[in-house]
Coordinates of C-alpha atoms and ligand atoms in Angstrom, one line a residue:
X1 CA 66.9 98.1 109.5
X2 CA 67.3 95.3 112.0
X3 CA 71.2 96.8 112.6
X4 CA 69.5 100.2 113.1
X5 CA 67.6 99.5 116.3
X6 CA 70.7 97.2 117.5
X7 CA 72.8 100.4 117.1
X8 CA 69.7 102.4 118.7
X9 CA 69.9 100.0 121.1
X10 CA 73.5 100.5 122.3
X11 CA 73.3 104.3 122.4
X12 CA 70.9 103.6 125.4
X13 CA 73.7 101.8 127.2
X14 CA 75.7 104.3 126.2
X15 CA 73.7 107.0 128.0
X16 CA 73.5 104.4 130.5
X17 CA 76.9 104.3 131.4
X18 CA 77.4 108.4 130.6
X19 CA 75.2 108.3 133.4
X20 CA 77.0 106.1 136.1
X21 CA 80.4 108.4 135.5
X22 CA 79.1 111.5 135.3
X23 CA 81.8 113.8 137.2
X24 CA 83.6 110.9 138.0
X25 CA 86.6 112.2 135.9
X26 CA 87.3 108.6 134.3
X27 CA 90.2 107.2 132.2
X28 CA 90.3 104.6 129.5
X29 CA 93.7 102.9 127.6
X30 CA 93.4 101.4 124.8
X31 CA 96.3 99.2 123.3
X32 CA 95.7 98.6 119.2
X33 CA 97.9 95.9 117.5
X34 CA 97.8 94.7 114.2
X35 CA 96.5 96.0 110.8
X36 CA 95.1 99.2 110.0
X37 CA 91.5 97.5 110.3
X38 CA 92.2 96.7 113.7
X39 CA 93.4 100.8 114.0
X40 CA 90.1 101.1 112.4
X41 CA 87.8 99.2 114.8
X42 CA 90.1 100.9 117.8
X43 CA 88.8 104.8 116.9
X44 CA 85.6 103.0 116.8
X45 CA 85.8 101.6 120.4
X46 CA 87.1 105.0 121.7
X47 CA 84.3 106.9 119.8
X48 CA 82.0 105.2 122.1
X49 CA 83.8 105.3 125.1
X50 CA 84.5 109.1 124.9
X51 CA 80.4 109.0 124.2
X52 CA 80.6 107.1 127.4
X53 CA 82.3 109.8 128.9
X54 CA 85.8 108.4 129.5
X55 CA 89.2 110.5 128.4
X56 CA 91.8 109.1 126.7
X57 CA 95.4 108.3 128.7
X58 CA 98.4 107.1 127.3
X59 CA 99.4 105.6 130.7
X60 CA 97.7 102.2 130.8
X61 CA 98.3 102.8 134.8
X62 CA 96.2 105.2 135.7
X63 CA 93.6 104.0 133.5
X64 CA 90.0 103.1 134.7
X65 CA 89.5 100.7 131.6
X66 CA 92.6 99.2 130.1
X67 CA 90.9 98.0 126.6
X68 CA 93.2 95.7 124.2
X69 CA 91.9 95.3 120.7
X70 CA 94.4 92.4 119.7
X71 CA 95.8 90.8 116.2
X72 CA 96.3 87.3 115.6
X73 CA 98.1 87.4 112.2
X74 CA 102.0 86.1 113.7
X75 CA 102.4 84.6 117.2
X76 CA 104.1 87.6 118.5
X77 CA 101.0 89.3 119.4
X78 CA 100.1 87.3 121.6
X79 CA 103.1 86.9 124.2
X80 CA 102.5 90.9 124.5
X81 CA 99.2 90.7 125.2
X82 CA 99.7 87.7 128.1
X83 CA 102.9 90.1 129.0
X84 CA 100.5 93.2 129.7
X85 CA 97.9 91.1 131.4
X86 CA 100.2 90.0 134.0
X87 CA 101.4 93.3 135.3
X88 CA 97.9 94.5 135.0
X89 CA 96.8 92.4 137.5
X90 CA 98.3 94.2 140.5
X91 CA 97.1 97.9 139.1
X92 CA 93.9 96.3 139.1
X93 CA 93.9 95.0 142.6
X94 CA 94.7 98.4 144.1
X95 CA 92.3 100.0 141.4
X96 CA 89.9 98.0 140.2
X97 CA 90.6 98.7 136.3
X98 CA 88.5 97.0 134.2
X99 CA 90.1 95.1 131.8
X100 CA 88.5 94.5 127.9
X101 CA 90.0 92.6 125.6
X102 CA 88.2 92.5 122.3
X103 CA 89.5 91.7 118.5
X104 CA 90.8 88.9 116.4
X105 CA 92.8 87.0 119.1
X106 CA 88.9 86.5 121.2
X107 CA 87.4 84.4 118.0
X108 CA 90.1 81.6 118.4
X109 CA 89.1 79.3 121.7
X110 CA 92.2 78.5 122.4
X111 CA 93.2 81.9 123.2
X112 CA 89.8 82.9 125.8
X113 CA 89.9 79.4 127.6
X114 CA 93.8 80.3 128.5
X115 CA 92.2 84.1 129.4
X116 CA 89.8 82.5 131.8
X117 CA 92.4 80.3 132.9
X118 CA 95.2 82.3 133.7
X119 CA 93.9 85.8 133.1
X120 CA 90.1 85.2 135.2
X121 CA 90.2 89.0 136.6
X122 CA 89.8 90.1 133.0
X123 CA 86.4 91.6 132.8
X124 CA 85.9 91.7 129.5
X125 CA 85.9 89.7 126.3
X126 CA 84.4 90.4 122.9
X127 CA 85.3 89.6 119.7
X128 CA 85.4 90.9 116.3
X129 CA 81.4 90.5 115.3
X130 CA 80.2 92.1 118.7
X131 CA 82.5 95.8 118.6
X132 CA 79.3 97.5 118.1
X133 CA 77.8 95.6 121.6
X134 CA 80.5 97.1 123.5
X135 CA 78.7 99.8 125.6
X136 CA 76.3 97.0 126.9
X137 CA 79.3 94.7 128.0
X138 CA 80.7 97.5 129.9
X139 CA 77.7 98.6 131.4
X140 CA 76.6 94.8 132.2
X141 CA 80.4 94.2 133.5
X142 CA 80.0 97.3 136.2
X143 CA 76.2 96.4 136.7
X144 CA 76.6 92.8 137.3
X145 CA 80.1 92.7 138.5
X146 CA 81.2 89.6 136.6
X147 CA 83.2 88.8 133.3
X148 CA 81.2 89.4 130.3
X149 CA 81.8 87.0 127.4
X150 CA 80.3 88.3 124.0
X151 CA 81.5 86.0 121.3
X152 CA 80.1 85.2 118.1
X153 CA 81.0 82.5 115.5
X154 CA 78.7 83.2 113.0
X155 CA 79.9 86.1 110.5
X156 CA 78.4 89.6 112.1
X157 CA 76.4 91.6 109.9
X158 CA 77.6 95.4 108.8
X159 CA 77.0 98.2 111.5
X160 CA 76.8 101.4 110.8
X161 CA 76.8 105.2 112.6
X162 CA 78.6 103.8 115.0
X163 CA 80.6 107.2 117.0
X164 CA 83.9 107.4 115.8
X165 CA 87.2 109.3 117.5
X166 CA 89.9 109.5 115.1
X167 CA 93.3 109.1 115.5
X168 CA 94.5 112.3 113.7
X169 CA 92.7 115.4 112.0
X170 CA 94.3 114.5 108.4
X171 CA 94.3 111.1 107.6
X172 CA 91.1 109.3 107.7
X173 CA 90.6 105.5 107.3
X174 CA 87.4 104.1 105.8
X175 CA 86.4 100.4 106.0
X176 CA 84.7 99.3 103.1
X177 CA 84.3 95.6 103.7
X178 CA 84.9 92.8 106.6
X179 CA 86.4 89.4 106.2
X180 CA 88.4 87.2 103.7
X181 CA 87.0 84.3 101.6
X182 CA 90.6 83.5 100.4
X183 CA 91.6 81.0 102.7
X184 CA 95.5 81.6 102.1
X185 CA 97.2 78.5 103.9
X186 CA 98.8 80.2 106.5
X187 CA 96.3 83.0 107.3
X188 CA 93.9 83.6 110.1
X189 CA 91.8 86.1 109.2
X190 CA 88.9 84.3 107.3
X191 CA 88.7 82.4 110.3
X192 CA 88.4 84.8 112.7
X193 CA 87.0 87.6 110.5
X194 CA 84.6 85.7 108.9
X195 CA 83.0 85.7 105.3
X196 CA 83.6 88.9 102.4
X197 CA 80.7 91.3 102.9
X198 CA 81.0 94.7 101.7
X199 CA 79.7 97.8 103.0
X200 CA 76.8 99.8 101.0
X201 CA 78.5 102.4 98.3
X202 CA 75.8 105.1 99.7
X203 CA 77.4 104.4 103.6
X204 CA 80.8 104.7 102.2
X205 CA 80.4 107.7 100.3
X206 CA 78.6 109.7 103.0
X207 CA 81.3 108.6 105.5
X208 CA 84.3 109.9 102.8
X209 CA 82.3 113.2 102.3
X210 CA 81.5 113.8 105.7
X211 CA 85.0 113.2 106.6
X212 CA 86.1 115.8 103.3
X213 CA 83.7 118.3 105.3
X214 CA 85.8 117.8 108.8
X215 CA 89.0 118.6 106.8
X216 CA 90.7 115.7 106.2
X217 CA 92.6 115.7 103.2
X218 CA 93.7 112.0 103.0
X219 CA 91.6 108.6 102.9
X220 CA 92.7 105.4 103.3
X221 CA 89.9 102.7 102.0
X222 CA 90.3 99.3 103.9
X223 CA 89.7 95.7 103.3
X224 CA 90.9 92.2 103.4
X225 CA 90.7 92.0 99.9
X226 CA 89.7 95.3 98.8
X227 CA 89.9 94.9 94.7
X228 CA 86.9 92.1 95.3
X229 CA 84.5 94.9 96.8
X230 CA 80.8 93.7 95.9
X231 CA 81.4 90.6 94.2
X232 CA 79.4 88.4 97.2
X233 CA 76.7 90.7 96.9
X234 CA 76.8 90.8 92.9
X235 CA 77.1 86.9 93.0
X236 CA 73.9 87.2 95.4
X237 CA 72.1 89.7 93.3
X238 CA 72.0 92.2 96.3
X239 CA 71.7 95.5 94.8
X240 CA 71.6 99.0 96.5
X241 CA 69.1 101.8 96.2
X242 CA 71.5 104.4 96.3
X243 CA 74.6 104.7 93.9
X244 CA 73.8 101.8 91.6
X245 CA 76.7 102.9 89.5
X246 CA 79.1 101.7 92.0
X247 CA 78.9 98.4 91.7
X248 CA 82.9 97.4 91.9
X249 CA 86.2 98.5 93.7
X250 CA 87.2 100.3 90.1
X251 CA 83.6 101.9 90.0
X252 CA 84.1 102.9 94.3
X253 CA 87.5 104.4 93.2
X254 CA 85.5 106.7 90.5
X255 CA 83.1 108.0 92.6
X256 CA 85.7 108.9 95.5
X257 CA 87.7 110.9 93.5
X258 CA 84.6 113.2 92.7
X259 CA 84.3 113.7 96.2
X260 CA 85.8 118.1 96.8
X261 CA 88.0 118.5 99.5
X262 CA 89.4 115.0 99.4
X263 CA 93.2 114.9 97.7
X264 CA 94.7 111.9 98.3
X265 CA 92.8 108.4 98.1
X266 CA 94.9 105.3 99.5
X267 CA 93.8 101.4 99.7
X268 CA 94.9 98.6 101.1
X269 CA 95.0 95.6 100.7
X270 CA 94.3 94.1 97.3
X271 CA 94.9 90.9 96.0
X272 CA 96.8 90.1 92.6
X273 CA 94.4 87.3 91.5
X274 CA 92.0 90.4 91.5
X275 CA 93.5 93.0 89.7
X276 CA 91.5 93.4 86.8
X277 CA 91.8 96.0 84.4
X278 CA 89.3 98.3 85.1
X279 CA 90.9 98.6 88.5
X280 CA 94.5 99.3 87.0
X281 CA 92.3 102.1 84.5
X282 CA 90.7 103.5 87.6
X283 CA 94.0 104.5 89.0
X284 CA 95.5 105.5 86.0
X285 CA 92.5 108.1 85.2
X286 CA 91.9 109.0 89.4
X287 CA 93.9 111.6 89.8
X288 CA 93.5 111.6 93.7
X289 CA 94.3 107.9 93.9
X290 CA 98.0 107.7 95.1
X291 CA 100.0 105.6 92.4
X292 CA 102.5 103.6 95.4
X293 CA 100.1 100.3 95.6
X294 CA 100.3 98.0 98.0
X295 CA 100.6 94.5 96.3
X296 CA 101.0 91.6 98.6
X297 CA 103.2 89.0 97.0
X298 CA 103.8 86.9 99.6
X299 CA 106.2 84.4 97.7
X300 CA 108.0 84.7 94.7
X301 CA 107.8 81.0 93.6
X302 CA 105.3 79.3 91.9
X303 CA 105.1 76.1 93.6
X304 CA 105.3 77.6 97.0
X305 CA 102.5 80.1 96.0
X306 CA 100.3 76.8 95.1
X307 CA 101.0 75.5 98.6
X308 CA 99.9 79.2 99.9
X309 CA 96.8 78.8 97.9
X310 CA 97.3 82.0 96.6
X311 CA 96.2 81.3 92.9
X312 CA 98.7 83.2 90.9
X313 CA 102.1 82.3 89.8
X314 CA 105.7 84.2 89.7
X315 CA 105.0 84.9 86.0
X316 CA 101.6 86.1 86.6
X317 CA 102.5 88.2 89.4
X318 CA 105.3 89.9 87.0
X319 CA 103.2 90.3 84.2
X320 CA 100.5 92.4 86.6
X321 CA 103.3 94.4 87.5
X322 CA 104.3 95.2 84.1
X323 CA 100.9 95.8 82.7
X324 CA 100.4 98.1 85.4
X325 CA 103.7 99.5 85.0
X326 CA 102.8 100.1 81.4
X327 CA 99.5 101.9 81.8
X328 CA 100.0 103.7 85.7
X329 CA 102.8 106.8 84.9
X330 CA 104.7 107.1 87.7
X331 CA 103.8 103.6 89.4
X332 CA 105.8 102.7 92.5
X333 CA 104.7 99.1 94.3
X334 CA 104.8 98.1 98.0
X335 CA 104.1 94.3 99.0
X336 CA 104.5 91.7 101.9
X337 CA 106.7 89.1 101.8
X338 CA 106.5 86.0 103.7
X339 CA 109.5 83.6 104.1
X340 CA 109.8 80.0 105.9
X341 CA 106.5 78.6 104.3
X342 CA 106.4 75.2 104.8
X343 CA 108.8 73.5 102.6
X344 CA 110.7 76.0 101.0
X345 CA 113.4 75.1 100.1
X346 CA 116.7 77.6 99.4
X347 CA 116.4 77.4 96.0
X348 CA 112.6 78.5 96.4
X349 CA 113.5 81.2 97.8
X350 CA 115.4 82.7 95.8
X351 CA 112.6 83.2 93.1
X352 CA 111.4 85.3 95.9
X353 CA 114.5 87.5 96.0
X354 CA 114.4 87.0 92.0
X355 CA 111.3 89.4 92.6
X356 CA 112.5 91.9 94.7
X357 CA 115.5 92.7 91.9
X358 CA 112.9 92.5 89.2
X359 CA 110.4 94.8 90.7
X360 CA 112.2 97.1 93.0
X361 CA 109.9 97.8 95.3
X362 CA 109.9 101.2 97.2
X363 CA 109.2 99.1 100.4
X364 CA 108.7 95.5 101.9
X365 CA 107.0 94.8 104.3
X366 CA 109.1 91.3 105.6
X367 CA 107.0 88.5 107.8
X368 CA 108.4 85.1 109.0
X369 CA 106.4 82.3 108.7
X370 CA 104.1 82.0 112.2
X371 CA 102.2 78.7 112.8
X372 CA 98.6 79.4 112.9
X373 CA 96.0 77.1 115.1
X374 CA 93.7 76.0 112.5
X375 CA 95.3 76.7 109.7
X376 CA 96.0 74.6 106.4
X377 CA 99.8 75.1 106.8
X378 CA 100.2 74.8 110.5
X379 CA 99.4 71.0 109.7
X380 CA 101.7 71.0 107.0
X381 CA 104.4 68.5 108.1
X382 CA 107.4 69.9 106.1
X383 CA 108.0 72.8 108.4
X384 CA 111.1 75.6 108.4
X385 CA 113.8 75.4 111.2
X386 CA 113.7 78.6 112.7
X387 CA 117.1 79.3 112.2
X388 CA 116.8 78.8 108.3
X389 CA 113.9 81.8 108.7
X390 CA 115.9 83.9 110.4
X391 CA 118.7 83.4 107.9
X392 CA 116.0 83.7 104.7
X393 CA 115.2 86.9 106.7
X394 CA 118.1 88.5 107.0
X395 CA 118.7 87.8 103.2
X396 CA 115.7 89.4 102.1
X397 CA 116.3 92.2 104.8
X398 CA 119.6 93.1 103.5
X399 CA 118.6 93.0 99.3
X400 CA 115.7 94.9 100.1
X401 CA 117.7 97.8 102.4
X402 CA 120.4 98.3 99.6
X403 CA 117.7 98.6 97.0
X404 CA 115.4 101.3 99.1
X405 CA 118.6 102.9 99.5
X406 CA 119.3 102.9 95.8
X407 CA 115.9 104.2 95.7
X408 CA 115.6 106.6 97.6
X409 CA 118.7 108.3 95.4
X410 CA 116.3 109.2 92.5
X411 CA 114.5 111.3 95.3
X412 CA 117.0 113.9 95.8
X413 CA 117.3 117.0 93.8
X414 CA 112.9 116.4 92.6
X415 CA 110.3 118.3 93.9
X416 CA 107.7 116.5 95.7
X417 CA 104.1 117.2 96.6
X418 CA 104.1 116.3 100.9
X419 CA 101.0 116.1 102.9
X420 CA 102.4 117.7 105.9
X421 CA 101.4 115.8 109.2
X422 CA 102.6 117.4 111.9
X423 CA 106.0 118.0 113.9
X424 CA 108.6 115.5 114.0
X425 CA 108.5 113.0 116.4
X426 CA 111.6 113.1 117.2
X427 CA 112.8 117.0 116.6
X428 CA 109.7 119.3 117.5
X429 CA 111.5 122.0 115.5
X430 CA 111.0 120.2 112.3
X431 CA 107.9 118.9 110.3
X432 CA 107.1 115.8 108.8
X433 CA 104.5 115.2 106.1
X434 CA 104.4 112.2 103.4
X435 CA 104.6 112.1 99.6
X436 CA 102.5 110.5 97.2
X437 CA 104.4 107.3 97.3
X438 CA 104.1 107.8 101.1
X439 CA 107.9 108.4 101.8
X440 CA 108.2 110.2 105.3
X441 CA 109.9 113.7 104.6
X442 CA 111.3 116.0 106.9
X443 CA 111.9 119.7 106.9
X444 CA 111.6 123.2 108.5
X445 CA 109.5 125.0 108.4
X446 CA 105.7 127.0 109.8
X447 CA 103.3 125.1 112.0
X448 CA 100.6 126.7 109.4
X449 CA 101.6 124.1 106.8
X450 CA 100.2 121.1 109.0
X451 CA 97.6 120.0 107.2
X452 CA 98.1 121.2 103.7
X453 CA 100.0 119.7 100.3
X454 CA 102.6 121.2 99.4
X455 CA 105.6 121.7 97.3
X456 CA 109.0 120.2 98.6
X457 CA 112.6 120.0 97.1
X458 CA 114.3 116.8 98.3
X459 CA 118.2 117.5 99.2
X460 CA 118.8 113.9 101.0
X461 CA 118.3 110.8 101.4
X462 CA 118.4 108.7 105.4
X463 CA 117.3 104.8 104.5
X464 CA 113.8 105.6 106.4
X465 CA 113.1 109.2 105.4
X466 CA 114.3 111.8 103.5
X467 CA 115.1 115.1 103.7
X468 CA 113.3 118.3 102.1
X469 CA 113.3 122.1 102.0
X470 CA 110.5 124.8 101.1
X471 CA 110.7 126.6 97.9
X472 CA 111.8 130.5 99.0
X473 CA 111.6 131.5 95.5
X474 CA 112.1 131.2 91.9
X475 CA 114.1 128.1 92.4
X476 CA 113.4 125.9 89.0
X477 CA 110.5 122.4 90.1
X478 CA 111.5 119.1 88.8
X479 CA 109.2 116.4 89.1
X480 CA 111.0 112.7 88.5
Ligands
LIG501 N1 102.9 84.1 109.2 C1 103.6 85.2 108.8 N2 103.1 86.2 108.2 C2 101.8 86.2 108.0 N3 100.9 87.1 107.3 C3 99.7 86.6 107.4 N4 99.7 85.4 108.0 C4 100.9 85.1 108.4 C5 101.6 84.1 109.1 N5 100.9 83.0 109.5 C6 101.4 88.3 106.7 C7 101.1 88.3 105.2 C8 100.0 89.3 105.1 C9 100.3 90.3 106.2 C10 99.2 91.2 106.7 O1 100.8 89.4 107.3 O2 102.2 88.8 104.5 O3 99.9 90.0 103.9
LIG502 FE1 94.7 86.3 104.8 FE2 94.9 85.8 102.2 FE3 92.6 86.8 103.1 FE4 94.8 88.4 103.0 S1 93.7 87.4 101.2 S2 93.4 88.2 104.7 S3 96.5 86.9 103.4 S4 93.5 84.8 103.6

């Protein structure tokens, strides 16, 4: 109730500032980096700033707000961000932009006393608990004229009805809980994320079937740790008026897949140490839910997974696979891999690529090791020369592009079902859509088939994509 009249609260600002730029024809930027939370947040913040009554540009420029919702995950992130801020300070002297910075990189102090340092013409800066307080920050900021600094450390509680402006009409993501409590001893998130809390099943479900009523055809359900939806509150005894049948992720899943209009169901991330069987049933029997799953390994060797605090081994991590292998038809796996953890030594590292050739994953996502401030492992003493990362890198680069391309062989000549997205970025003649085991596909063919499933034949293969043609007639369908 409380997070009711906050939200009540903020659509007064809202109107407040609708108000001040009323025919004033104003512009906001917004630059998103990091996970598909972040993404998340980011339609979010432009939901209420359309409500606000800015437009969207993609020229940071002629912007009136230049708003960065920033990632802290690897270091790179943050040299953009201190990049972008330099030239903006020019624009904004001719302009007067405002510039908002808000997300992950605000909840680490090191970050905002630099900002306020080096950056003090930034207007803006809110972090990852306060989103939802965004409309009175800007309106203060333009009221008061004077950098508004809206940081919590305490874990923020679950908002909801805040406005949303999605990025496309298809594909819809839907958060279903904030924060980590697996303190992984390289990662920043539980830090600057906060505790596990999950959103209510009746706030979830409305959103999906509101979102099945708009027309989307594919969801997306997001989390740190998405397989461990509800177990705080079931540890706590919190229960929920509404849907007291879903009470777990495999239980969520169930529901979901009831929901008409909805075709594809997509999650990310879970975590290994929490893939329990009813989870692996749930997407054997959902026939929506997508079977590529995204399956973080991280390493491929025991001892260096202790160090990670990750809390399974190599074995175990195989023996999920093959379980789910065994019971999922059709099962394809994607995971992140992380190489340079502290102390690994060569021969370490090859259990990792030991994985790769066991599972053959359809793709890898590839990290190097990136220090975090606060973190267990950026105080571990034994840390990797970078030039040993890069050359672990390019190992793991080079097994994993020959076996995608061996892969994407067993593609060509099948028919595949392709959620068509939209022409191709780079050939507006051609489309693009995405198959179940979300492999990009390109082909000719009508506009009128943006949006819809349909039936492709696959006739090559290009590393990143592959290549497909409509059925024109009687033409025989092979699945795999
Ligand atoms: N260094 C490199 N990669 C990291 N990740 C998380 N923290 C770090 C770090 N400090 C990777 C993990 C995670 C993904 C989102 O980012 O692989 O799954
Ligand atoms: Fe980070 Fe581990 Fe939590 Fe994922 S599960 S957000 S890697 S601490």
């Amino acid at each position: 109730m409380e997070t009711k009249k906050e939200i009540e609260e903020q659509k007064e600002y809202i109107k407040k500032v609708k108000e001040i730029n009323q025919n004033k024809n104003q512009k906001y930027n917004i630059l998103t980096m990091g996970c598909q939370l972040n993404e998340n947040d980011s339609e979010k913040l432009c939901g209420m700033l359309e409500e606000m009554g800015y437009t969207k540009t993609e020229n940071q420029n002629e912007a009136d707000i230049a708003l960065f919702n920033t990632c802290c995950v690897r270091e790179n992130a943050e040299d953009k961000l201190f990049g972008k801020l330099g030239e903006l300070k020019k624009i904004k002297e001719q302009k007067g932009t405002i510039i908002a910075i808000g997300g992950c990189m605000m909840q680490e102090k090191h970050i905002t006393n630099k900002i306020k340092e080096s950056y003090p013409y930034t207007d803006i800066i809110f972090g990852t608990h306060t989103l939802h307080k965004f409309p009175e920050d800007l309106y203060k900021a333009i009221k008061e004229k004077k950098r508004q600094e809206d940081i919590l450390d305490i874990d923020g509680k679950i908002y909801e009805d805040l406005p949303i402006k999605r990025n496309s009409n298809i594909k819809a993501s839907v958060t279903i809980m904030n924060g980590c409590n697996n303190f992984c001893s390289y990662c920043i998130v539980p830090y600057v994320r906060g505790r596990e809390r999950s959103r209510e099943p009746k706030a979830i479900i409305e959103e999906v079937k509101e979102i099945a009523k708009q027309g989307y055809k594919e969801i997306t359900l997001l989390g740190q740790n998405v397989n461990s939806y509800l177990r705080i509150e079931k540890e706590k005894n919190i229960e929920f008026e509404q849907y007291k049948e879903v009470n777990s992720f495999a239980t969520l899943l169930k529901e979901i897949n009831k929901i008409e209009g909805i075709e594809r169901i997509r999650f990310v991330s879970p975590h290994p140490k929490d893939f329990t069987d009813d989870v692996i049933e749930a997407i054997a029997t959902c026939d929506k839910v997508c079977k590529l799953i995204h399956l973080p390994l991280q390493s491929g060797n025991t001892k260096v997974l202790k160090e990670m605090n990750r809390k399974y081994t190599k074995e175990q991590y195989l023996n999920l696979v093959e379980k789910m292998k065994a019971k999922i038809p059709n099962l394809t796996l994607s995971t992140d891999i992380i190489v340079g953890f502290p102390g690994e030594t060569d021969e370490e590292f090859e259990d990792t690529l030991d994985v790769v050739k066991k599972v053959k994953f359809e793709q890898v996502y590839m990290f190097i090791y990136s220090r975090r401030v606060g973190t267990p492992g950026d105080k571990m003493e034994n840390q990797i020369q970078e030039e040993t990362k890069h050359k672990r890198f390019d190992k793991l680069k080079a097994l994993v592009e020959s076996q995608i391309e061996e892969n994407n062989q067993k593609y060509v000549g099948t028919t595949q079902k392709v959620l068509v997205e939209g022409t191709s970025k780079n050939n507006e003649e051609m489309l693009t859509g995405r198959t179940d085991s979300n492999k990009v596909v390109i082909f000719e063919g009508s506009k009128n088939l943006i949006g819809n499933i349909i039936d492709l034949k696959i006739t090559s293969e290009h590393m990143w994509y592959l290549k497909g043609k409509l059925f024109l007639g009687t033409e025989e369908k092979n699945s795999f």
